[in-house]
PDB file of C-alpha atoms in Angstrom:
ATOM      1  CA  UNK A 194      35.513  -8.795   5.196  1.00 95.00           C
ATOM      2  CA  UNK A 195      32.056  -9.675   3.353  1.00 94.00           C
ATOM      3  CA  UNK A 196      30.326  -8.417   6.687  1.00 95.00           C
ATOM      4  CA  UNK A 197      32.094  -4.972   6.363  1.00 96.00           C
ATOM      5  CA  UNK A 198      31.734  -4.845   2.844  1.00 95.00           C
ATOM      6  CA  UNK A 199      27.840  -5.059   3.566  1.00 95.00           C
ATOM      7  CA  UNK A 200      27.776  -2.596   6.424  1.00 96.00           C
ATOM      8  CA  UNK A 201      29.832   0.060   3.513  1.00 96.00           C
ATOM      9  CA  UNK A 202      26.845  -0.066   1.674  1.00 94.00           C
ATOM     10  CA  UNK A 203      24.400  -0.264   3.690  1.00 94.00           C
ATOM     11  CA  UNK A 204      26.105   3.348   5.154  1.00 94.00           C
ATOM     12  CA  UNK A 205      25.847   4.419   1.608  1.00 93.00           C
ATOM     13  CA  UNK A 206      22.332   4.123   0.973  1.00 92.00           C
ATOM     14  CA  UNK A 207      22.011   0.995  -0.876  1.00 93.00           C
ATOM     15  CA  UNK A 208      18.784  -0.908  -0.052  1.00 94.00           C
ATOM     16  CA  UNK A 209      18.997  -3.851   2.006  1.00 94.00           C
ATOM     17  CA  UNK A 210      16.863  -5.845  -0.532  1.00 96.00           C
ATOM     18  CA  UNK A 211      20.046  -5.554  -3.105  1.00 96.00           C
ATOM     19  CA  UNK A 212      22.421  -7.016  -0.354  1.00 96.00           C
ATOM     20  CA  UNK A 213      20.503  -9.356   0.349  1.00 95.00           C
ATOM     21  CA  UNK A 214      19.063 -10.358  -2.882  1.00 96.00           C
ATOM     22  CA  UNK A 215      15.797 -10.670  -2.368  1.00 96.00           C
ATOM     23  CA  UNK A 216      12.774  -9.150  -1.335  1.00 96.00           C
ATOM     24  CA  UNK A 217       9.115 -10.740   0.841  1.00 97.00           C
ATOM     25  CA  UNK A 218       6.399  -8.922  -0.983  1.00 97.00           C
ATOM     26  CA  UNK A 219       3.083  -9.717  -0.565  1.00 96.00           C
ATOM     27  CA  UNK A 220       3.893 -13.228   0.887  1.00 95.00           C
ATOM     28  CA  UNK A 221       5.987 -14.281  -1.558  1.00 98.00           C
ATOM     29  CA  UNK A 222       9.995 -14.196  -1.938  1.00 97.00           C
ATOM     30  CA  UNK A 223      11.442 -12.101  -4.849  1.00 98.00           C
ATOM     31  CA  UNK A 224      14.805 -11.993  -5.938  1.00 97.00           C
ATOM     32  CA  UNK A 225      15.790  -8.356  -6.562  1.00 97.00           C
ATOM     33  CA  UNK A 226      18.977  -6.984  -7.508  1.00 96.00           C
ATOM     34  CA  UNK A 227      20.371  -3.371  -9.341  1.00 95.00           C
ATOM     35  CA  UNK A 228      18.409  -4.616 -12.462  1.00 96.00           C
ATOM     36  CA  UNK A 229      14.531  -3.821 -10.788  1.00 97.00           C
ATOM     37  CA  UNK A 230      13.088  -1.503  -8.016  1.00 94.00           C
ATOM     38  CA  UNK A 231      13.251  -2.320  -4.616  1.00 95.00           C
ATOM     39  CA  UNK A 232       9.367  -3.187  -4.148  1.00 94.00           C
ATOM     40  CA  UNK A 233       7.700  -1.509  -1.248  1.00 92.00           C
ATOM     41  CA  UNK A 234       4.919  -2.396   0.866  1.00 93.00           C
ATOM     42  CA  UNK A 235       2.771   0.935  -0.540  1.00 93.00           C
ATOM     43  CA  UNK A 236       2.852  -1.305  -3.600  1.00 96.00           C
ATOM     44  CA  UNK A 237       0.846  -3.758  -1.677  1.00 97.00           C
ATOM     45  CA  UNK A 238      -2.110  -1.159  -1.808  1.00 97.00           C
ATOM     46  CA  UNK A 239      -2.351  -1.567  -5.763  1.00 98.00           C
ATOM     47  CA  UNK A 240      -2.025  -5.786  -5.684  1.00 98.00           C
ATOM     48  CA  UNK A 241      -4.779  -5.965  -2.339  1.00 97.00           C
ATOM     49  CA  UNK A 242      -6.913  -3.508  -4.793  1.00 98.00           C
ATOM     50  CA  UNK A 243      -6.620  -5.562  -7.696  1.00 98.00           C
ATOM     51  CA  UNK A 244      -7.474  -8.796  -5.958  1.00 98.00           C
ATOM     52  CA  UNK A 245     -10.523  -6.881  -4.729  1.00 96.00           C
ATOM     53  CA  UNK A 246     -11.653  -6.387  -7.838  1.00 95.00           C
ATOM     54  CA  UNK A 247     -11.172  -9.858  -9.546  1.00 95.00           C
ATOM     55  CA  UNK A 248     -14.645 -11.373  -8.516  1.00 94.00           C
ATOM     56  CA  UNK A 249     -16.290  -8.923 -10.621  1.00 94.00           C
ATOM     57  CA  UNK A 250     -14.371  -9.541 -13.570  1.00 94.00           C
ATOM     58  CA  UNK A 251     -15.424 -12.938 -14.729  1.00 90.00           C
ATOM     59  CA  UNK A 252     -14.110 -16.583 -14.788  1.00 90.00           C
ATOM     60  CA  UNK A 253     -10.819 -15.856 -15.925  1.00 94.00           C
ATOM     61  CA  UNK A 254      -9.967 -12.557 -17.079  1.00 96.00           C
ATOM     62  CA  UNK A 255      -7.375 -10.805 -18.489  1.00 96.00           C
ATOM     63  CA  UNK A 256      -4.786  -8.699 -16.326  1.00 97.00           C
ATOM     64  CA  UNK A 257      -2.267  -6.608 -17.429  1.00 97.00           C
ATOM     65  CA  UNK A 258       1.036  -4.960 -15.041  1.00 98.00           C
ATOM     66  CA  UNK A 259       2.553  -2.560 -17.231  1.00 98.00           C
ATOM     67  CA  UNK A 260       6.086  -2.454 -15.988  1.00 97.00           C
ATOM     68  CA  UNK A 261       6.855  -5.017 -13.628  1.00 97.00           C
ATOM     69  CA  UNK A 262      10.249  -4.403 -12.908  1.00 96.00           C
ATOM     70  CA  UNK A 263      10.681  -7.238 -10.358  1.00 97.00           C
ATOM     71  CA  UNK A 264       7.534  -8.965 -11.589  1.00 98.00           C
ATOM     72  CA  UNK A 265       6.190  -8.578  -7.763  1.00 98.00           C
ATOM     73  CA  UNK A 266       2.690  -7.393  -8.732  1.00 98.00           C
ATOM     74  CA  UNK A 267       2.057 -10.021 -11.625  1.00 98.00           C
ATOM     75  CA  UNK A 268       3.230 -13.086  -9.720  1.00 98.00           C
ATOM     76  CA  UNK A 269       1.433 -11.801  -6.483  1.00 98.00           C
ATOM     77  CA  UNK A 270      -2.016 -11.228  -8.560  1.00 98.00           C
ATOM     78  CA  UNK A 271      -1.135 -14.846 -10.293  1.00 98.00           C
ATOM     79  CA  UNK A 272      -0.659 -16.348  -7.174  1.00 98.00           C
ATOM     80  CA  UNK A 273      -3.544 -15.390  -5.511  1.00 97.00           C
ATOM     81  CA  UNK A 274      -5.987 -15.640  -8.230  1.00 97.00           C
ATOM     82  CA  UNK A 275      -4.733 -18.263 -10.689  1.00 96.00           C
ATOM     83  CA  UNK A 276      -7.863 -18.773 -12.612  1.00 96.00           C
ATOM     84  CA  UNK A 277      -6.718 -15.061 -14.351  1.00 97.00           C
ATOM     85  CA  UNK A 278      -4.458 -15.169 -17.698  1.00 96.00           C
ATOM     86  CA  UNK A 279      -1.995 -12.191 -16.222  1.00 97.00           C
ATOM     87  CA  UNK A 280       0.266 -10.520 -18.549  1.00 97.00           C
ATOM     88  CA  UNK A 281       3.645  -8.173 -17.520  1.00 97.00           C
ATOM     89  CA  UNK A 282       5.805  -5.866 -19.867  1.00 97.00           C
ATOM     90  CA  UNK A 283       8.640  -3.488 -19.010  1.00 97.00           C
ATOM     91  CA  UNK A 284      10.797  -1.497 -21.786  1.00 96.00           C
ATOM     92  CA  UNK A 285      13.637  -3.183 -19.931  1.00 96.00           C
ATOM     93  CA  UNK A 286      15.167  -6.208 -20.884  1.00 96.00           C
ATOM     94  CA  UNK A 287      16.944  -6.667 -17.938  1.00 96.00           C
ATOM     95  CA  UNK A 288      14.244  -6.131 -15.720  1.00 97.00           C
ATOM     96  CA  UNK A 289      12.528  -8.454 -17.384  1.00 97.00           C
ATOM     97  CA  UNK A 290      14.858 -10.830 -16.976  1.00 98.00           C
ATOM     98  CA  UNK A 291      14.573 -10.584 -12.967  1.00 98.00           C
ATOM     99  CA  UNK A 292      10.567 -10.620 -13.952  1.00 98.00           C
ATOM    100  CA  UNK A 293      10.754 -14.445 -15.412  1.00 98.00           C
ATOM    101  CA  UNK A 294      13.269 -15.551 -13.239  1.00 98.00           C
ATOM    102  CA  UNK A 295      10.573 -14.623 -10.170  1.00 98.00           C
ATOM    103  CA  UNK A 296       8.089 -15.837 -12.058  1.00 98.00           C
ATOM    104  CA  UNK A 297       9.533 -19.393 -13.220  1.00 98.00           C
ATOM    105  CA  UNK A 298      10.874 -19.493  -9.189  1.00 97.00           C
ATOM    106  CA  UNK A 299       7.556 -19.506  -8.313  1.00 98.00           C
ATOM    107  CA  UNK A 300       5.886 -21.297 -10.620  1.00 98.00           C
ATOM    108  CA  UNK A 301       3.727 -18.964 -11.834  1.00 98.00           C
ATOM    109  CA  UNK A 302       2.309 -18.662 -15.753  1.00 97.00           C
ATOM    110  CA  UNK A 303       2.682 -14.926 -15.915  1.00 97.00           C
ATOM    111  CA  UNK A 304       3.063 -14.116 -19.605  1.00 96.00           C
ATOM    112  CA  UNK A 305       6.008 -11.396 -20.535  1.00 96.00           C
ATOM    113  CA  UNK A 306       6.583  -9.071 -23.087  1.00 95.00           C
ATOM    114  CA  UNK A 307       9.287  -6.122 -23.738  1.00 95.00           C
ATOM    115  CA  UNK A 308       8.709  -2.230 -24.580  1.00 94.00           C
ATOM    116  CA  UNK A 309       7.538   0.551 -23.727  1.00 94.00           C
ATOM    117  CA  UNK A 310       3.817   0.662 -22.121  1.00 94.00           C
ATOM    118  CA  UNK A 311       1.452  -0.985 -24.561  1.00 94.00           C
ATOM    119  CA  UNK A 312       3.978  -1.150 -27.761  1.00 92.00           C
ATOM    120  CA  UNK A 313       5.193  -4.002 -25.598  1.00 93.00           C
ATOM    121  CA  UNK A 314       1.848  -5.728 -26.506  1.00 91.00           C
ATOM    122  CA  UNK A 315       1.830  -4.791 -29.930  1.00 86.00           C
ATOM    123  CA  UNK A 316       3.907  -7.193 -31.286  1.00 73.00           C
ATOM    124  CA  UNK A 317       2.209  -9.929 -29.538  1.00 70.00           C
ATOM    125  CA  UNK A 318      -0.022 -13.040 -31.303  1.00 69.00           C
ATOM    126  CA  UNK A 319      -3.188 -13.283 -29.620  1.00 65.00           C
ATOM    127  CA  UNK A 320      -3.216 -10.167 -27.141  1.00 73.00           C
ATOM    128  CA  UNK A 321      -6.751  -9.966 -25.280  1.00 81.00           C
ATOM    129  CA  UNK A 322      -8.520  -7.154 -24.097  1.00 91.00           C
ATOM    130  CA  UNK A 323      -7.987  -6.701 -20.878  1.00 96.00           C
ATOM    131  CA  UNK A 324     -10.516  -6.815 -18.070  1.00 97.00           C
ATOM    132  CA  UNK A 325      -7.960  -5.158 -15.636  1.00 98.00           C
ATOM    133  CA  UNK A 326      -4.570  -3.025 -15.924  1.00 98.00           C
ATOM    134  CA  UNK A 327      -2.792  -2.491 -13.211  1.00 98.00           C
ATOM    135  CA  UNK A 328       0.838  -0.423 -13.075  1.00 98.00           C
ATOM    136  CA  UNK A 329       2.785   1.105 -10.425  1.00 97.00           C
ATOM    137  CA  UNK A 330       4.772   3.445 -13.041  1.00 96.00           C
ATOM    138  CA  UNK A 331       7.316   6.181 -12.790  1.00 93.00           C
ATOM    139  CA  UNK A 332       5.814   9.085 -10.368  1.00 92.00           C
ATOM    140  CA  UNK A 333       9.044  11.170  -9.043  1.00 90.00           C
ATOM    141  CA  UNK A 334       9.329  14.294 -10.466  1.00 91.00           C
ATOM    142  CA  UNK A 335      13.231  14.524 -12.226  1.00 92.00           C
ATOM    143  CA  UNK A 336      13.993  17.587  -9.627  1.00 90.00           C
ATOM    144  CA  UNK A 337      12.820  15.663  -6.969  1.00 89.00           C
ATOM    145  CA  UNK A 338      15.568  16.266  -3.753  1.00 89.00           C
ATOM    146  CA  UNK A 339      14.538  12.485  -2.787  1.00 84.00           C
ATOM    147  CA  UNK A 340      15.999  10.981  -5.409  1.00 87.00           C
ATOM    148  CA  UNK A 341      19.341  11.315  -4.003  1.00 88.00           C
ATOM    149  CA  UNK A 342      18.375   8.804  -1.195  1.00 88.00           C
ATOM    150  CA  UNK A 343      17.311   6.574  -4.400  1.00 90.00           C
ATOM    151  CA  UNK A 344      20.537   6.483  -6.587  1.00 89.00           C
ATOM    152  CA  UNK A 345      20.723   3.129  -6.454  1.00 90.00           C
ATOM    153  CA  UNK A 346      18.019   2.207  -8.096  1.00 91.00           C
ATOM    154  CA  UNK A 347      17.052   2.600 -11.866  1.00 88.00           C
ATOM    155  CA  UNK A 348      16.288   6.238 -12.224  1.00 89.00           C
ATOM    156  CA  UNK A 349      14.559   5.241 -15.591  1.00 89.00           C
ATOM    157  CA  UNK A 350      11.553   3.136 -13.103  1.00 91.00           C
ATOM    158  CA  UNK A 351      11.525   6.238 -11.111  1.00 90.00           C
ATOM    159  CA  UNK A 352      11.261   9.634 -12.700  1.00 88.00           C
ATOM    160  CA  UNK A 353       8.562  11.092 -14.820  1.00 87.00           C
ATOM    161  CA  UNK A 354       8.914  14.402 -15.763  1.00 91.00           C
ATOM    162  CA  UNK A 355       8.748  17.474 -14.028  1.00 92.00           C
ATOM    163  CA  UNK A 356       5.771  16.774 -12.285  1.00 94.00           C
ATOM    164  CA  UNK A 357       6.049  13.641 -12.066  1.00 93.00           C
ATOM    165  CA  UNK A 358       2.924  12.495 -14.186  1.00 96.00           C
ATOM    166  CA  UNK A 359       3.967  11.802 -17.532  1.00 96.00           C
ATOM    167  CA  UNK A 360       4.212   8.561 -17.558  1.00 96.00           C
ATOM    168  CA  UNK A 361       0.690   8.680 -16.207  1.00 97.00           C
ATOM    169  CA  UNK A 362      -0.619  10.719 -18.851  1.00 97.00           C
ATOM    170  CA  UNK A 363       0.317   7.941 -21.324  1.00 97.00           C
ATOM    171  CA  UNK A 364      -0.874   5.545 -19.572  1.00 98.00           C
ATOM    172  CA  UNK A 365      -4.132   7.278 -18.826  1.00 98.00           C
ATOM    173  CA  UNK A 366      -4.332   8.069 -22.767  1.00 97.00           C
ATOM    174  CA  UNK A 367      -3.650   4.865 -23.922  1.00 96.00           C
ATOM    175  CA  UNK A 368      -5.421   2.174 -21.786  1.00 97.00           C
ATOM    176  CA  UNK A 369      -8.893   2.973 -23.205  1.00 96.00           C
ATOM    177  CA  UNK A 370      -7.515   1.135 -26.179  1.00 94.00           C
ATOM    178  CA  UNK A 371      -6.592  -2.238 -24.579  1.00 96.00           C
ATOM    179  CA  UNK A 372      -9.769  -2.393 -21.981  1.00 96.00           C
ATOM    180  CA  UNK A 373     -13.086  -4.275 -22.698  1.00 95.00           C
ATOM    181  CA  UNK A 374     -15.607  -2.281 -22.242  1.00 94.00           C
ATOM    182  CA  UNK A 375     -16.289  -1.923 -17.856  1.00 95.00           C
ATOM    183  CA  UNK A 376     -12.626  -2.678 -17.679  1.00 96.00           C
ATOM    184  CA  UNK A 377     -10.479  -0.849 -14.471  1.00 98.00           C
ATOM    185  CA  UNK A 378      -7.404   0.963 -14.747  1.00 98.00           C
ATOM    186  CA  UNK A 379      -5.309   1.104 -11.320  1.00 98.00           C
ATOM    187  CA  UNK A 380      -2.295   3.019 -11.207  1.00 98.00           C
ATOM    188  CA  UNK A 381      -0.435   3.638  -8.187  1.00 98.00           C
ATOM    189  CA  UNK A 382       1.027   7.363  -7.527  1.00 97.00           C
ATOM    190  CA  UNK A 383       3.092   9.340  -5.500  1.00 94.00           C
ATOM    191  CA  UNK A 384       1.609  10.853  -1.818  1.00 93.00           C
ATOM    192  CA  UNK A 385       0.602  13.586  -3.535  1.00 94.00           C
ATOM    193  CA  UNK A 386      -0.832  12.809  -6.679  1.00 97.00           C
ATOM    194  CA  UNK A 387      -3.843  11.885  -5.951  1.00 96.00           C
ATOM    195  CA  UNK A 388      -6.223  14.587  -7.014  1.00 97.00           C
ATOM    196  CA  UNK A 389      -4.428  15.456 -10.059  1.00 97.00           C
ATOM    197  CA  UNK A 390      -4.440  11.309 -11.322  1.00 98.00           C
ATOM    198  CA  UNK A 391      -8.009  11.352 -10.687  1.00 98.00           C
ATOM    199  CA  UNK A 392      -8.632  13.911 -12.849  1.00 98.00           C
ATOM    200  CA  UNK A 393      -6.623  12.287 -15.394  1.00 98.00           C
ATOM    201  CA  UNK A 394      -8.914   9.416 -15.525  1.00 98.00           C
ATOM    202  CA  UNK A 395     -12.152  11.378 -15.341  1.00 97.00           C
ATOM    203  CA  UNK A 396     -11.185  13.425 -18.199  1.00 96.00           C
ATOM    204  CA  UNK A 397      -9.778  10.972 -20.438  1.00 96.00           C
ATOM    205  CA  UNK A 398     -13.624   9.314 -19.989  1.00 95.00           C
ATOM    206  CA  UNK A 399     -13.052   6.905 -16.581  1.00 97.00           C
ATOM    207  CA  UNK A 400     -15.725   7.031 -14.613  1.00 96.00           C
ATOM    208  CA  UNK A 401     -16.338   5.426 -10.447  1.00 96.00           C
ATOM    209  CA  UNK A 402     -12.951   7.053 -10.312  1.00 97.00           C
ATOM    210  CA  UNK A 403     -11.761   6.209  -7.061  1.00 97.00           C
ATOM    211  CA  UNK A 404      -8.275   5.803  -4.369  1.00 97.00           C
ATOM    212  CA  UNK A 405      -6.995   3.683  -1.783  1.00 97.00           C
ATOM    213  CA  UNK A 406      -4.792   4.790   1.122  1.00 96.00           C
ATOM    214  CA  UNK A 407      -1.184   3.127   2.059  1.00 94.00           C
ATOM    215  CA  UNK A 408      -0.298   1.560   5.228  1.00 89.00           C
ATOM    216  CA  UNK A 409       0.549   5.196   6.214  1.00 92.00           C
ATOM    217  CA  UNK A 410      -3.261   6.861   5.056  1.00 94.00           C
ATOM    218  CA  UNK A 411      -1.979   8.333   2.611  1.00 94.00           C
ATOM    219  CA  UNK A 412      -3.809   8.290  -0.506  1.00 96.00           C
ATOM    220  CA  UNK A 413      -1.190   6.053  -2.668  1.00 97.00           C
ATOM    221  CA  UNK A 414      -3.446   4.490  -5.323  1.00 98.00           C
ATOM    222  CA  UNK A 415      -6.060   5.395  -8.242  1.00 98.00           C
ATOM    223  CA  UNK A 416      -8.043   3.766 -10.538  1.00 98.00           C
ATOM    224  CA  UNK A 417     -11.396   3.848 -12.443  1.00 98.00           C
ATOM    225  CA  UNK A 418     -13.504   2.083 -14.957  1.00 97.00           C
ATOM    226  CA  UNK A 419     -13.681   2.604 -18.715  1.00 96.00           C
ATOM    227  CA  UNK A 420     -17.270   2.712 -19.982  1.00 84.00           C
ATOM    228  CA  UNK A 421     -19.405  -0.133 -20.454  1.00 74.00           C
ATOM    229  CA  UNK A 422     -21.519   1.112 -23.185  1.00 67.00           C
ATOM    230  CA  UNK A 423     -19.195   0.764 -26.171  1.00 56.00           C
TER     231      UNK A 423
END
């Protein structure tokens, strides 16, 4: 009965991470559930990027995922460089709930905080600047025909608008704000964002803007550096 029950679902769309329960990503075991995403291996992109870019950020700098959801890309980025101090937010509780249940699993110090963006690290004693943000945000545009493949997940980690980029815009806007000066901003994107996120970034001041490709070559990833002279 359990075995048909599964197969039901599984006919019905639901990812196989949620029946299940969990989730490998990036070498390490996530519990997932209706609560988070699904994480997908594209995400890996934005975590092997990040890790790229950690000698060049000092001895132990500050990193920032702005809506975990699962907590996959903090606790990866923890686990492989643990010298960093890595922060996470989401505006969900119960994502974040997943997010330190991963992250206490694992063992790993990721500090969490709830709201939206960067009000989530308003309210916080002692927030750094940060020498890295990192954020695979809401890219799907809300009239997106795909999203009927995705109604089991949250919509609310998924759509942005109707392109797709508003979520990105704030993002874009804000991080100048909570970067020391040289700091990186990665986002990740949908498959065909890319120009129009790069352009984001070099007109909100960001410059060696720059993208990485998915598994697939398809340009999945952005990012570029705030300005060193301030």
């Amino acid at each position: 009965q359990r075995w048909h029950a599964l197969v039901q679902r599984r006919l019905d769309g639901e990812p196989i991470a949620y029946l299940r329960g969990h989730r490998e990503f990036f070498g390490l075991n996530f519990t997932i559930d209706h609560r988070v995403l699904d994480p997908r291996p594209d995400t890996e992109t934005l975590v092997e990027w990040a890790l790229e870019m950690m000698p060049t950020l000092g001895a132990s700098p500050a990193v920032c995922d702005l809506g975990t959801g699962s907590g996959a890309i903090a606790c990866a980025i923890t686990h492989h460089a643990p010298y960093a101090q890595v922060w996470a937010t989401d505006a969900s509780a119960q994502a974040l709930a997943v997010a330190r249940h991963n992250a206490q699993r694992l063992q790993l110090p990721v500090r969490f905080a709830q709201g939206r963006w960067f009000e989530a690290l308003n309210n916080q004693d002692a927030t750094p600047r940060f020498a890295l943000l990192v954020s695979n945000p809401p890219y799907i545009r809300t009239d997106d025909p795909h999203l009927e493949a995705l109604r089991h997940e949250p919509m609310e980690a998924l759509t942005s608008g109707a392109d797709g980029l508003d979520d990105i815009r704030t993002l874009v806007d804000q991080a100048p704000a909570w970067l020391q000066p040289g700091g990186w901003l990665l986002l990740e994107h949908g498959y065909d964002q890319g120009d129009a996120v790069q352009a984001l970034l070099a007109g909100s001041g960001f410059s060696r803007v720059q993208a990485r490709m998915d598994l697939a070559g398809i340009v999945r990833c952005s990012g570029g550096q705030w300005r060193e002279d301030l």
